[in-house]
Structures are given as C-alpha cells and as structure tokens.
XYZ file of C-alpha atoms in Angstrom:
643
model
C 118.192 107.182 103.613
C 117.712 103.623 105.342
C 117.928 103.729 108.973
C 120.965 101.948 110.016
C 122.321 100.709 113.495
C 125.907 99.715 114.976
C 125.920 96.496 116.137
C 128.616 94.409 117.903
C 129.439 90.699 116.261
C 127.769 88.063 117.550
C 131.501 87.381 118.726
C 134.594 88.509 119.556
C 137.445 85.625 119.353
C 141.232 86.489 120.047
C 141.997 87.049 115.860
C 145.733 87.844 116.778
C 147.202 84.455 116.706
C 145.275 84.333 113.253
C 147.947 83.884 110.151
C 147.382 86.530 108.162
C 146.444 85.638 104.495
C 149.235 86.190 101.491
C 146.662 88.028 98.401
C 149.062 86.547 95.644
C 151.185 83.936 95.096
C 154.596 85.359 94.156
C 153.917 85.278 90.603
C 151.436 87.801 91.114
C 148.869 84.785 90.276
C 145.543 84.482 92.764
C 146.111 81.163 94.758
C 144.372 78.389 93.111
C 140.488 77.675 94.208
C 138.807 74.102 93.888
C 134.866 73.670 93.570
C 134.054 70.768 95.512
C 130.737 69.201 94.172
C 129.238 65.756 96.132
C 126.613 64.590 93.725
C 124.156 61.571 93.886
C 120.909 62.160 92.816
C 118.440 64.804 90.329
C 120.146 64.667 86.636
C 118.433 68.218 85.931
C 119.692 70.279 88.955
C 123.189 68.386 88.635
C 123.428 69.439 84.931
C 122.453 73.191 85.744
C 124.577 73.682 89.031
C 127.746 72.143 86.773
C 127.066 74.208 83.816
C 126.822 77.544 85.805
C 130.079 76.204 87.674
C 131.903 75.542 84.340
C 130.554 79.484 83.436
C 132.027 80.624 86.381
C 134.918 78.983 86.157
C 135.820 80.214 83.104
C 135.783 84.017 84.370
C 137.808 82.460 87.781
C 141.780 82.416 86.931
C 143.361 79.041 88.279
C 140.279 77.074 89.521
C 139.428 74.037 89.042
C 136.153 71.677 89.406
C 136.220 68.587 91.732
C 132.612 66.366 91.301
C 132.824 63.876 93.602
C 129.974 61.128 92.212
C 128.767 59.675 95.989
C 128.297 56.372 94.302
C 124.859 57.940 92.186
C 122.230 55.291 91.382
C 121.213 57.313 87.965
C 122.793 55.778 85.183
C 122.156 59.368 83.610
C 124.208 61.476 85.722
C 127.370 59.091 85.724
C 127.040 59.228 81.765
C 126.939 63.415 82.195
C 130.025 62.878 85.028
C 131.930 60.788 82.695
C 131.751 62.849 79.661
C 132.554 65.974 81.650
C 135.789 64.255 82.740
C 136.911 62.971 78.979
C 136.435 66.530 77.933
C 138.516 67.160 81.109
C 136.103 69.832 81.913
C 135.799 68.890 85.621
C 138.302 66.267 87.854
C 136.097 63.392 88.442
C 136.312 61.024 91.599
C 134.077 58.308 91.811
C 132.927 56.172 94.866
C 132.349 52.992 94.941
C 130.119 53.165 98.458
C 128.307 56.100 99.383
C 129.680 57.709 101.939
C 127.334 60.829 102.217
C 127.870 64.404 101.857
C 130.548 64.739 104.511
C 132.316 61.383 103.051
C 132.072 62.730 100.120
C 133.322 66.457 100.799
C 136.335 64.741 102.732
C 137.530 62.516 100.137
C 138.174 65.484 97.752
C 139.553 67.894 100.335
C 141.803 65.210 100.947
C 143.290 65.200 97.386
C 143.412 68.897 97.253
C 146.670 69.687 97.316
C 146.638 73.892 97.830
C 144.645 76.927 97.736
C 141.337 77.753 98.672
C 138.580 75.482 98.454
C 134.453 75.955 97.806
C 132.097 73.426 98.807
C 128.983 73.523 96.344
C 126.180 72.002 97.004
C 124.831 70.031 93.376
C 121.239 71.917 93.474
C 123.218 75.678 93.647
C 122.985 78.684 90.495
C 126.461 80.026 90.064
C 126.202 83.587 88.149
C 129.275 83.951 86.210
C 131.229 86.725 88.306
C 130.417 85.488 91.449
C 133.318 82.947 92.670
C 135.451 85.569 91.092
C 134.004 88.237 93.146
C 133.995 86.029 96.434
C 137.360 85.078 96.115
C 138.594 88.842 95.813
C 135.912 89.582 98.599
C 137.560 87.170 100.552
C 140.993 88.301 99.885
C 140.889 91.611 101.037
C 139.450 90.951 104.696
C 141.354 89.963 107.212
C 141.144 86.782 109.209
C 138.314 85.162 107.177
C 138.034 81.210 107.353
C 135.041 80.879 105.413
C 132.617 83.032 104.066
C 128.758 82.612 102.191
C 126.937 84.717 99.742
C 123.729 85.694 99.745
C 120.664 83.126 98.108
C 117.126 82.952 97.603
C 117.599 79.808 100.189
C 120.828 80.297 102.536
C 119.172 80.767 106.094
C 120.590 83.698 107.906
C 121.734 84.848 104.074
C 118.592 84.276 102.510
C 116.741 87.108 100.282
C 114.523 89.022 100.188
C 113.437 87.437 103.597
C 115.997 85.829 105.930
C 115.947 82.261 107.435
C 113.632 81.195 104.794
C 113.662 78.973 101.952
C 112.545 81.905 99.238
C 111.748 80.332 95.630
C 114.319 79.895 93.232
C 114.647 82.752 90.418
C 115.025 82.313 87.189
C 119.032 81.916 86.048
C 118.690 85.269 84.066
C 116.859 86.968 88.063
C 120.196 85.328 89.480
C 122.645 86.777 87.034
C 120.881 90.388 87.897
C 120.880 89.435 91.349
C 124.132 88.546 91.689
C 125.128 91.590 89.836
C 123.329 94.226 91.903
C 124.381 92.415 94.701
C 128.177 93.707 93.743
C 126.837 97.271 93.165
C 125.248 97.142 96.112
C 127.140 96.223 98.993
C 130.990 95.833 97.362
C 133.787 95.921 100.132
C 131.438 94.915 102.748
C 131.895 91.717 104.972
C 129.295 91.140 107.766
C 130.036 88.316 110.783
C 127.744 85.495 110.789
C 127.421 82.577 113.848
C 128.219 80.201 111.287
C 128.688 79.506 107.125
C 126.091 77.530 105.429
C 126.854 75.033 103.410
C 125.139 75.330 100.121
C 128.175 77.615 99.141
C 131.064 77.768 101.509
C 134.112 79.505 100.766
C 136.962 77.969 103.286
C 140.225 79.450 103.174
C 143.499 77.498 103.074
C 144.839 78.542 106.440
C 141.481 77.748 107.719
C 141.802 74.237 106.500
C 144.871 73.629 107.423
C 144.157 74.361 111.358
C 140.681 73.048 111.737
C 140.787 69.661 108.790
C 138.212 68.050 107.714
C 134.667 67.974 108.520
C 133.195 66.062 111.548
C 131.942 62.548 110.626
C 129.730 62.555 113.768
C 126.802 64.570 112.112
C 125.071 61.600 110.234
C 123.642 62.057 106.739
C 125.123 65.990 106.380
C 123.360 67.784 108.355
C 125.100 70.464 110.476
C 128.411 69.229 109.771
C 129.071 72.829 108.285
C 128.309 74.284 110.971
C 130.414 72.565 113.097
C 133.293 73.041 110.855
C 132.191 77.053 111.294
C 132.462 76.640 114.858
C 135.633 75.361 115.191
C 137.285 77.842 112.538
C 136.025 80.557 115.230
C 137.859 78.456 118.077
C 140.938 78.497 116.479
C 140.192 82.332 115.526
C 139.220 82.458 112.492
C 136.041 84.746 111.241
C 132.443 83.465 109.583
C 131.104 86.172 107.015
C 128.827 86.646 104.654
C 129.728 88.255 101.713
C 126.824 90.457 100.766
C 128.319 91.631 97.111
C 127.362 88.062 95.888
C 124.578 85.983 95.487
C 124.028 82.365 94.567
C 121.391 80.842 93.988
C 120.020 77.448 95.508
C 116.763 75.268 95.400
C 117.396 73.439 98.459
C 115.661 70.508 100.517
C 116.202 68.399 97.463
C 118.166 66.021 99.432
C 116.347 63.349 101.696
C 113.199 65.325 101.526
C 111.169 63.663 104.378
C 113.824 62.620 106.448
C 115.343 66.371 107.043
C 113.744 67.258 109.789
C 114.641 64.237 111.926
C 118.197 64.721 110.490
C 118.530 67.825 111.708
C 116.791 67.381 115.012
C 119.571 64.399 115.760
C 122.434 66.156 114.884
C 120.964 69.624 116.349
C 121.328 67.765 119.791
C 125.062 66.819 119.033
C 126.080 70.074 117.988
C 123.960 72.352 121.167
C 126.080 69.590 123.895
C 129.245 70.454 122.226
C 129.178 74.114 121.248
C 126.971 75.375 124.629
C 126.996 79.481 123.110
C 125.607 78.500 119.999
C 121.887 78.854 120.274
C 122.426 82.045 122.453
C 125.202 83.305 119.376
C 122.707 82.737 116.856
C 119.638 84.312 118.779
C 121.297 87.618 119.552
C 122.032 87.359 115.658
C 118.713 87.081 114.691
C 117.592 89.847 117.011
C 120.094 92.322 115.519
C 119.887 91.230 112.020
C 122.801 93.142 110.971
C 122.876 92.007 107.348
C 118.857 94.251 107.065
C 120.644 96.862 105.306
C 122.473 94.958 103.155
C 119.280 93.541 102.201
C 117.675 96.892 102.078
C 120.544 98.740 99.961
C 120.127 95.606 97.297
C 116.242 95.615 97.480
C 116.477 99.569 96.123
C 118.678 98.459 93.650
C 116.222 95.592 92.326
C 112.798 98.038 92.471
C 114.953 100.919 90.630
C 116.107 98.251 88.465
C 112.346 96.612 87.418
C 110.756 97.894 84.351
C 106.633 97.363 84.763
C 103.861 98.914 82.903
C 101.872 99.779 86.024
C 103.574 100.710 89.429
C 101.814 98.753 92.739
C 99.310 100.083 94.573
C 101.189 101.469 98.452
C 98.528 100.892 101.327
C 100.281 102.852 104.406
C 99.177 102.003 107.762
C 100.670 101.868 110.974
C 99.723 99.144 113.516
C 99.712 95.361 113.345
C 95.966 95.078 112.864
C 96.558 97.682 110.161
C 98.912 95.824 108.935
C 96.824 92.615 108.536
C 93.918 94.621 106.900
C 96.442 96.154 104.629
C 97.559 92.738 103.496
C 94.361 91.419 102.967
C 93.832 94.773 100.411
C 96.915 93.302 98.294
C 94.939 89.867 98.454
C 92.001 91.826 96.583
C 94.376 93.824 94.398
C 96.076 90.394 93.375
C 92.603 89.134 92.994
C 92.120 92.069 89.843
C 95.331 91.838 88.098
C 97.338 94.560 90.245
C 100.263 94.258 92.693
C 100.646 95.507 96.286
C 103.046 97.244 98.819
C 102.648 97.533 102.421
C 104.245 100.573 104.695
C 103.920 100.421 108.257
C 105.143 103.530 109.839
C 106.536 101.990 113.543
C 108.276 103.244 116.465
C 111.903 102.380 117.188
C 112.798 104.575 120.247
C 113.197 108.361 118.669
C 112.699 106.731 115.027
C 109.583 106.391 113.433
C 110.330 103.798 110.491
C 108.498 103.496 107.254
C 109.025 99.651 106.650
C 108.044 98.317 103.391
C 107.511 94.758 102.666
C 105.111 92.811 99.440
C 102.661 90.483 101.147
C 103.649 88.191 97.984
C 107.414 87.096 99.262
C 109.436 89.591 97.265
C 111.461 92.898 97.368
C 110.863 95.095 99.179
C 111.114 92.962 102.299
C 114.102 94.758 104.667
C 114.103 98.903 103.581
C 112.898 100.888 106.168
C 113.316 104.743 106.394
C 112.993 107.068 109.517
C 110.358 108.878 108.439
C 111.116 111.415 111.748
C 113.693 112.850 109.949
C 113.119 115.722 106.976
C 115.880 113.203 104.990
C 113.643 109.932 105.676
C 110.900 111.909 104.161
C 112.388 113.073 101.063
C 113.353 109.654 100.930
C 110.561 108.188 101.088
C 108.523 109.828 98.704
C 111.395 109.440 96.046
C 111.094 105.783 96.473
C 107.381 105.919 95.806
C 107.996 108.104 92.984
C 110.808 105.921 91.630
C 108.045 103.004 91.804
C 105.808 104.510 89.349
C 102.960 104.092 92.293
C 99.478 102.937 90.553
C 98.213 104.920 93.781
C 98.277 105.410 97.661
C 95.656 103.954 100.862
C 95.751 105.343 104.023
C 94.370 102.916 105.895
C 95.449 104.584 109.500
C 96.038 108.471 109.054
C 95.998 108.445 113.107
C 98.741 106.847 113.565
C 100.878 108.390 110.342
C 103.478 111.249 111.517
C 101.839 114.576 110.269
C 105.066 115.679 108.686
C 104.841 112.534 106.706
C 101.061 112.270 106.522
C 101.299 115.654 104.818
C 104.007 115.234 102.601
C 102.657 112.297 101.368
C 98.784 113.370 100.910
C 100.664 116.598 98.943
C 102.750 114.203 96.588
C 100.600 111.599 95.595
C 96.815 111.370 94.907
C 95.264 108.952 97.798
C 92.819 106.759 98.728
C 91.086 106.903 102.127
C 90.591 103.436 103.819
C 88.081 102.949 106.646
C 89.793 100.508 109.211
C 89.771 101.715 113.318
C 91.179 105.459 111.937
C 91.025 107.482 115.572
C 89.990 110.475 113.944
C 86.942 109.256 112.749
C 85.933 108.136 115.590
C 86.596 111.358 117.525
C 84.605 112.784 114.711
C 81.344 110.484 115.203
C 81.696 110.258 118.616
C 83.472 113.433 120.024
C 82.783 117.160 120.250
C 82.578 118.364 116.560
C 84.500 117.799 114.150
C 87.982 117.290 113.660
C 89.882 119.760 111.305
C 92.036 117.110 110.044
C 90.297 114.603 109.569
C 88.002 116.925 107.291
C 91.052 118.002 105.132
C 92.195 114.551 104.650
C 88.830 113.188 103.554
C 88.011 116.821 101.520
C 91.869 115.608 99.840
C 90.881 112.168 98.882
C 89.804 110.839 95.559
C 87.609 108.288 97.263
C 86.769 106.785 100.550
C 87.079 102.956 100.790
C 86.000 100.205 103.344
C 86.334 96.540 103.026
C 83.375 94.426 104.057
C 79.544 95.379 105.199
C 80.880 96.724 108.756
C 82.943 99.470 107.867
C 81.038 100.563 104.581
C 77.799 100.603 107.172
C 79.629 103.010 109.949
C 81.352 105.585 107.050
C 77.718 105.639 105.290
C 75.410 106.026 108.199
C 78.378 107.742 110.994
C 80.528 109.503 109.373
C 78.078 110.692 106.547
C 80.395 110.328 103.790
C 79.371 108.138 100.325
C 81.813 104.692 100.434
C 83.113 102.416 97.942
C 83.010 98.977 98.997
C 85.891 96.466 98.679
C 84.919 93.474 99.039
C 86.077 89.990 98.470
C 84.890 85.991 98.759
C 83.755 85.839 102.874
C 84.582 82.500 104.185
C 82.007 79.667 104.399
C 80.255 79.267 107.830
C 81.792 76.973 110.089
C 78.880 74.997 112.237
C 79.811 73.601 115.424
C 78.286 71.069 117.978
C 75.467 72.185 120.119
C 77.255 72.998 123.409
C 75.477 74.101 126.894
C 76.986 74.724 130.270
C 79.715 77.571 131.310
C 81.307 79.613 128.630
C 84.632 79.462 127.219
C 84.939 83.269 125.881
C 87.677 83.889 123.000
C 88.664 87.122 122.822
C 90.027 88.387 120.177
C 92.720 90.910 120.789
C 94.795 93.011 117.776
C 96.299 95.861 119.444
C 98.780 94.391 122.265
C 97.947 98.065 123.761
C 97.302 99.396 127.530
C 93.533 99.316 126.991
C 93.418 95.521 125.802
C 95.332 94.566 129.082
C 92.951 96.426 131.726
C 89.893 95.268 129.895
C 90.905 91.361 130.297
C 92.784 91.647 133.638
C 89.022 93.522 134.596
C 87.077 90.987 133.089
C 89.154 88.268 134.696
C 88.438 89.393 138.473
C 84.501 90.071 137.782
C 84.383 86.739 137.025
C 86.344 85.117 139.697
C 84.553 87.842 141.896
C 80.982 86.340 140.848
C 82.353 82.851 141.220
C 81.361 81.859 137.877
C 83.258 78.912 135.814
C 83.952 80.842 132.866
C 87.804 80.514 130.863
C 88.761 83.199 129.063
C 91.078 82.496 126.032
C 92.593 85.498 124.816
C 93.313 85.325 121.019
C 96.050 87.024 120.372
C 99.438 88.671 122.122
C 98.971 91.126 124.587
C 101.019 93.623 126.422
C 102.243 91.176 129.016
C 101.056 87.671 128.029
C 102.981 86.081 130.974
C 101.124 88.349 133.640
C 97.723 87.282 132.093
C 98.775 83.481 132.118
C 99.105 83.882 135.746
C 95.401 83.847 136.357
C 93.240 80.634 136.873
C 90.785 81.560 134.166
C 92.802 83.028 131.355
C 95.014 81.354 128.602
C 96.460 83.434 126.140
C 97.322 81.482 122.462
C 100.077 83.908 120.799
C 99.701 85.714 117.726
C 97.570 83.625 115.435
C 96.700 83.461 111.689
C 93.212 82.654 109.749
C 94.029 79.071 109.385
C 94.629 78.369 113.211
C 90.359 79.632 113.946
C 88.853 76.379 113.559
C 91.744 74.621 115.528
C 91.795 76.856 118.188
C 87.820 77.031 118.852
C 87.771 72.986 119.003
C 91.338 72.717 121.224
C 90.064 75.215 123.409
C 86.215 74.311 123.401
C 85.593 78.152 122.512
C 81.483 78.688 123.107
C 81.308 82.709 123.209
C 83.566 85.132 120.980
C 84.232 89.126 121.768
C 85.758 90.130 118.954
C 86.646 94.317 119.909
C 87.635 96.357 123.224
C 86.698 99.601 122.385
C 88.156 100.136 119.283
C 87.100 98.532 115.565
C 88.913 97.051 113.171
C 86.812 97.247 110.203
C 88.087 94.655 107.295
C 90.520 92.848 109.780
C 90.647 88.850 108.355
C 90.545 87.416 111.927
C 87.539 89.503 112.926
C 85.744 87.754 109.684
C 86.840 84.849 110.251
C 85.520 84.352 113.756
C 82.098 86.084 112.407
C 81.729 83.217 109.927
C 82.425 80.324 112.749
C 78.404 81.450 113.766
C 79.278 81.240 117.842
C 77.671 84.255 119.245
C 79.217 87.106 119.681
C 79.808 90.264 121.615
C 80.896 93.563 120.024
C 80.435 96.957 119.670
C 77.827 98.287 117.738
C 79.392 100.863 115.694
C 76.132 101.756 113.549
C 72.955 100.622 113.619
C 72.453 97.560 112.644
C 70.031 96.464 109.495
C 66.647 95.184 110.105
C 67.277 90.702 109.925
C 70.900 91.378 110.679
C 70.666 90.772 114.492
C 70.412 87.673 116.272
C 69.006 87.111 119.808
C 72.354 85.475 121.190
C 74.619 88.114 120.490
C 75.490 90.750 123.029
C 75.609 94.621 120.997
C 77.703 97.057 123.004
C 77.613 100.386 122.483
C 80.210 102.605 121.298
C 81.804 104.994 123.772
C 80.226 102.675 126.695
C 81.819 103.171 129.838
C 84.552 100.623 130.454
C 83.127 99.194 133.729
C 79.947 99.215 132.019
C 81.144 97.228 129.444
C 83.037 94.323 131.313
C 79.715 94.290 133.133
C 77.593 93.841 130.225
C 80.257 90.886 128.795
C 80.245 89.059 132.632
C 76.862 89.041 132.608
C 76.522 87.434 128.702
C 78.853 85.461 129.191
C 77.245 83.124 132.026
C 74.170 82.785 130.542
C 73.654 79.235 129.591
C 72.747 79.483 126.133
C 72.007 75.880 124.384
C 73.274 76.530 120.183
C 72.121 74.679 117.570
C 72.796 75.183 113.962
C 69.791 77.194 112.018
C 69.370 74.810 108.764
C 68.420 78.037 106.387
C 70.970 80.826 107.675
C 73.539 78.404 108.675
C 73.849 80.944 111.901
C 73.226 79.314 115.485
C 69.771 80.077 116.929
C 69.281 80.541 120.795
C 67.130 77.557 122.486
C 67.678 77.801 126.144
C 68.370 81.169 127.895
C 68.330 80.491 132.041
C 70.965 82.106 133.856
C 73.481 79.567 135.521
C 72.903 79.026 139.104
C-alpha cells in the first residue's frame, strides 16, 4: 500500500476552447509522427540515440526520422548522416551555418508537413515500444499539447530521484525500464509546469496555435520551456507520461558554458512568464508524480534477481538517518548493499520511506506504517527483498505496532545511536520492559565508533560489537586567543535544541561577554534565532562543508550535543577530528589519556540551567591553542578568564 495524496495541478487554464484531438485519420491509420533530431557534435552518442530511434521506429506505424545536421564539424558524423540518408533510413537536412538547437528544431518543423512531431535530443536511449506507447498515451487524453516520459536525466521526470541528473543505465536497464514503466503506471497522465526537452512529444493542434520555438533564448536553453508555456496560454496541457521512459545522458552540450546559458535565458523567461517560478515551486512541494515513481520502483526491486538481499537499517529521525547512511558506507565498504527506512510523521500518517544511500531504487515508496495494511505491506516488501538482515538503529521512535511486527518477522540487529530507551534505562528508575525484550530479541548489539561501544559496554552492561570504519585525519588550525566563536552542532531541529540556544544566547548577552554563537545545523525556527546579535545559524550542512565553515566563521569552541547523543553520527566525528575543544556530555566514563584539559565534560542528566551555565562559563575563558606535535590534538597554554 503506498500512501498516496490528491493534489490539484499546478494549473488550471480554460481547456474548453481547446480543439479536441481526432485518434485516427479516417483510414483508421494513427496520424503520422516525425522525430526531429538537431545533431552537431559526439559521433558515439549520435550513432546510439539514431540506432535506438531507427528501433523504435520500426515498431511506430507511419513515422518518420528528421536529423537535422546543425552544420557538425566531425567529418565522422556527416559520413554516418549521409549514409543513413542513401539507405533512406532517416530524411536528412543539412545546414550550411549553425544555427543552434532552436535553428535547428525550426528548420525541420518548418518542412513538416502534418501530424505529430517529437523533438529528440541526439544524446537520448529510445527503448523500442516507447514512441509507440507515448503516442497512444498521448492519444487517449484530452487536451494534451506536449507531453515527456520519464529518464534517468529529465528534471521534474527524472528517476529514481527527481530534478537530478541520475547516471545513464545500460540500453538493456532502459529497455526493462521502459517496460515496467508501461506495467506500472499505463493510462496515467500527470500535469507538469512545463515539458523538457530531451524528449518532447508536441501535438499537431498544439503546433499549429503556438508555432515555432522562441529564437530569443540564445544557445537552447529554455526555449522548451517557453514553448510549454505558451501551449498552456492558449490552453493546452503539459504531462508527463509516466508509462514510458527514455533514457538520456545529458549536459553533453556546451559543457562549461550551461550554467551561464541558463542563468541568461532564466532571466528572460521569469520577466515574461511572472507565475512560473511560483508554478514550478508548488510542483516541487507536492511532487505528484512520487507514486508514480514509487509504483515503478516496486516493480524494479520485485523485478532484480541478486544472490544476497541488502541489509534494511530502520531508524526514524534525521540524525538517525545520517548514522544509518553512514552504516551502508561500511556495508559498501565489505561487499554488501544497503537500504534506509525512516519511519516519519505526516499529520495522522506515520510513513516508512525507503531510499539506497547509493542513488538507486528505492528512492520515492513510502508506506503508512499507522495503518494494519501499511504494515503487512511493509514487511512483504522486505520479504520480497530477500533482506540479508534488519538494524534498528532508533526503536524509540519506531511505532510499536510496527516495531513489533517487524522484530517478530525478521531476525535484527540492535544499533546503539541516541535510542531513548536506553537512556531511560541507564539513567531512569529501573529498567524498561521494552527495551529489555528488544535487546533479549536481538542477535547482536552494534555501535559504530569508540563513543557508543564505551556507553553500551560500561552503561548499559550489555557485550557490543564494534563497527567501525577509517576516522578522518585531524584537521590543525591556527593558534587563536581572544573571545570565542562557539559552533554548535545541532541534529534534532526539536523543542529542546531551541530553548537550550535561545538560553545560552541571553546568558551571554546577560554577562556582557563577546561571544558568537554559530549554530550548525537547522533548528526549529532558524529565522527567530537569526534575530539575535550573537547567533548565526548555517542551514543543514554535510561533512565536506566542516573545514569551510570553522575558517568562514572563525569557529574557536565546538558543543557538539544538548542533552541527547548521537553515537556514530558523521558530523559529530567530523568536528571531533578538527581538534578545537570541545564541550559535551559525558555519557560514560571516560578512559584514562582520553581527556584533555580544554574540553568542558558535562554530565548526563545535568540540569538544563546547569548546563548552559557550565557552557557560558567555558566558553569565555580565553584559552590560547596550539597544535600538540605527537597527538596532533590542541594543548591548553593560557587559561585567564576574560575581563
């Protein structure tokens, strides 16, 4: 069962003074169909994208091939185009300037005499059913001007993961694809802002009210979306056609140059069309082509044959998330694939999305898990995957229906991350009857890194297998002295986070102290926070931004929890191995050597005024760092409170 949700079209034109399309010609024939192909440059994507074209073709009843060769500089390809047209395989024009893509696309729509037309772009993968399939889609839905398929690369129709350039399959992955595809979501049109133009489907009506494409977007660049635009003015509908896919390598053409393409012609197109960016926005929020997506993505994983099924970690926060992601990093690292679920809450839902950290399926299912049908559902799909095995990474935050279906079904893994019930465990009254059955259930207990292996072992009392993987390399950093500049790391974007930075924030401007606090990370209400004199809050960030954010921002001090861990989290190890001192919790004792004198331990279950006490006061000491030569750590030289 995949969660599903009504949405309205990003639009609603007036589609009654729309001409109405005639499905056959009145010998019962389909009307004709032209492939419109501008080529100039790459021999070996030409020659595929032509021969999967002539395939197509050949299963396509009264179409025909138009390459239009943009005046090519590659002696090669003209010898291919020429020998193509003496076989009169394709109808060759030839330009004697080049005029571009939308030169080129014009020239042959103006010797087009009827019938529907498809611009191709020459990099595309036709599989063999497809134009046959998209002209019959086409056909049967009312007031269509032009319609795309899904791709690997077709921004708001890309798959597995939208508005991105996903790699190319292989022509036999594109065939299945393609095929699945019409299994998958047949009879099903879906409104899009605008067609894109690596495969555009344009119906004759549609050309005959809106023409040709616009010559003022230079180099071909968002001239198909123009076209798009106007075919909704004069009431015509832009669809995707989720039964077919095409495949398309894409940014093959000008390569360096796109970007300020695009940027130009963006400007032209936003000052003449002034709905557009708001159109495509509330698109991209409602995403209604997910469970097309979703329905294919079941399809592919049912379809896969593979020796060994991928390990599932389940978890159910962001910071869970990230952890669980890094676990497919270590999996990858031994040979073995895998899956992410995050169970998340969508008003009265509670949504098992899937995704693979690697880029492919599953990237869009997600099942309400709330439901006793989500369930079932769920747990079929695992079992359908063959699952190598299961890691609960947050049990806490799983629904206990699910949580207990789940731990029934499926032999499991228990992974030490910032699980609640732990924690109410080692720090609570008694222990919880839960958490006892789910670690009594498990066939191990697991924590990535020294941290959380330390507080299972010497805490919780329970014997722990290590994960570990390559820790980064120490990052040294200029002696600094004078106030702080605390980053604080945040991962939770909860209620607690908030009050403990908004807290922090007035004891220092209380105390008078010149201390910035830069939070690292989103946060309930980022705008609020920005509000303050001595806070700046950076956005979500990734592993790779550390280094630039410490020097940008002049970070001196790191805290790096509020009350709750994250064992095995990538960002928390990251800023550990930049060697600024830092504050945290002590959540077991720490080893004998393992402590240094600059650091600020907090202890667990301190009292939150306590805490933000504790933090102030570290924070304004006027510590002078300089890199230790043997531990590559920072050593403390100078510690005078600040005036």
């Amino acid at each position: 069962m995949i969660a599903s949700v009504q949405l309205p079209a990003n639009r609603v034109p007036d589609h009654r003074a729309a001409p109405r399309r005639p499905v056959r010609l009145r010998n019962g024939e389909p009307p004709p169909l032209t492939i419109i192909i501008p080529v100039y440059g790459d021999l070996a994507a030409t020659r595929a994208c032509i021969d999967s074209a002539l395939n197509a073709l050949a299963c396509t009843p009264g179409s025909t091939i138009v390459v239009v060769d943009d005046a090519s500089p590659e002696p090669d390809i003209k010898r291919l185009l020429n020998d193509l047209a003496a076989e009169f395989r394709i109808r060759l024009l030839t330009n004697e300037h080049n005029l571009g893509f939308v030169g080129a696309v014009n020239r042959a729509l103006g010797e087009t005499g009827a019938g529907d037309v498809v611009l191709l772009n020459s990099d595309t993968i036709v599989p063999k059913y497809a134009l046959q399939r998209l002209r019959s889609a086409v056909q049967s839905t009312p007031r269509v001007g032009t319609a795309t398929p899904l791709s690997n690369n077709g921004e708001y129709t890309s798959f597995p993961i939208p508005n991105r350039s996903n790699p190319l399959p292989p022509p036999g992955e594109i065939e299945l694809l393609d095929e699945l595809a019409g299994r998958a979501n047949f009879g099903i049109a879906i409104d899009i802002p605008n067609g894109i133009g690596f495969c555009l489907y344009i119906t004759r009506e549609c050309l005959d009210a809106v023409r040709e494409l616009s010559d003022d977007f230079y180099r071909g660049y968002l001239e198909d979306v123009d076209f798009c635009l106007r075919a909704a003015e004069a009431g015509f509908r832009n669809v995707c056609i989720p039964s077919v896919f095409v495949g398309h390598e894409g940014s093959r053409s000008f390569l360096g140059e796109k970007r300020s393409l695009v940027m130009r012609n963006l400007r032209v197109l936003e000052h003449r069309y002034r709905r557009y960016a708001t159109d495509c926005a509330a698109f991209l929020l409602a995403d209604p082509l997910r469970d097309c997506r979703a329905v294919l993505e079941l399809k592919l994983l049912t379809n896969q044959q593979v020796a060994a099924g991928p390990t599932v970690i389940l978890c159910g926060s962001s910071a869970g998330r990230a952890i669980a992601v890094r676990r497919c990093r270590q999996l990858a690292a031994e040979g073995q694939h895998g899956l992410v679920v995050q169970i998340r809450s969508e008003g009265q839902r509670q949504l098992a999305a899937m995704f693979d950290p690697d880029g492919g399926a599953p990237q869009s299912i997600a099942l309400d898990v709330a439901t006793p049908e989500g369930r079932e559902a769920l747990l079929r799909f695992l079992a359908d995957l063959g699952i190598r095995s299961l890691e609960i990474a947050e049990p806490n935050r799983i629904p206990g229906a699910c949580l207990a279906q789940l731990t029934r079904r499926f032999a499991y893994d228990l992974l030490i991350t910032d699980t609640a019930l732990a924690m109410r465990t080692a720090f609570g009254s008694g222990v919880h009857p839960d958490w006892t059955s789910l670690v009594a259930g498990a066939r191990r207990v697991t924590a990535i890194g020294d941290d959380g292996t330390e507080f299972t072992e010497a805490v919780l009392g329970l014997q722990v297998v290590r994960l570990s993987d390559p820790s980064a390399p120490p990052t040294l950093y200029p002696a600094v002295s004078g106030p702080a500049r605390l980053g604080l790391l945040v991962l939770h974007a909860n209620a607690a986070e908030f009050r403990f930075i908004r807290a922090l924030s007035d004891q220092l401007a209380d105390a008078d102290e010149d201390v910035e606090i830069i939070v690292l990370g989103s946060t309930l209400d980022d705008l609020k926070l920005m509000q303050r004199t001595n806070v700046v809050v950076t956005g979500d960030i990734a592993v790779d931004d550390v280094a630039t954010l410490i020097e940008g921002h002049g970070i001196t001090k790191l805290v790096l929890d509020i009350g709750e861990p994250a064992f095995g989290h990538p960002l928390v190890d990251a800023l550990l191995a930049t060697g600024l001192p830092i504050a945290a919790t002590e959540w077991s004792p720490t080893p004998p050597g393992r402590g240094r004198s600059t650091d600020l331990k907090l202890q667990a279950g301190f009292d939150t005024d306590a805490t933000i006490a504790a933090v102030s006061d570290w924070a304004v000491e006027d510590v002078l760092l300089q890199p230790d030569r043997r531990s590559g750590r920072h050593r403390r030289q100078v510690g005078a409170r600040l005036p």
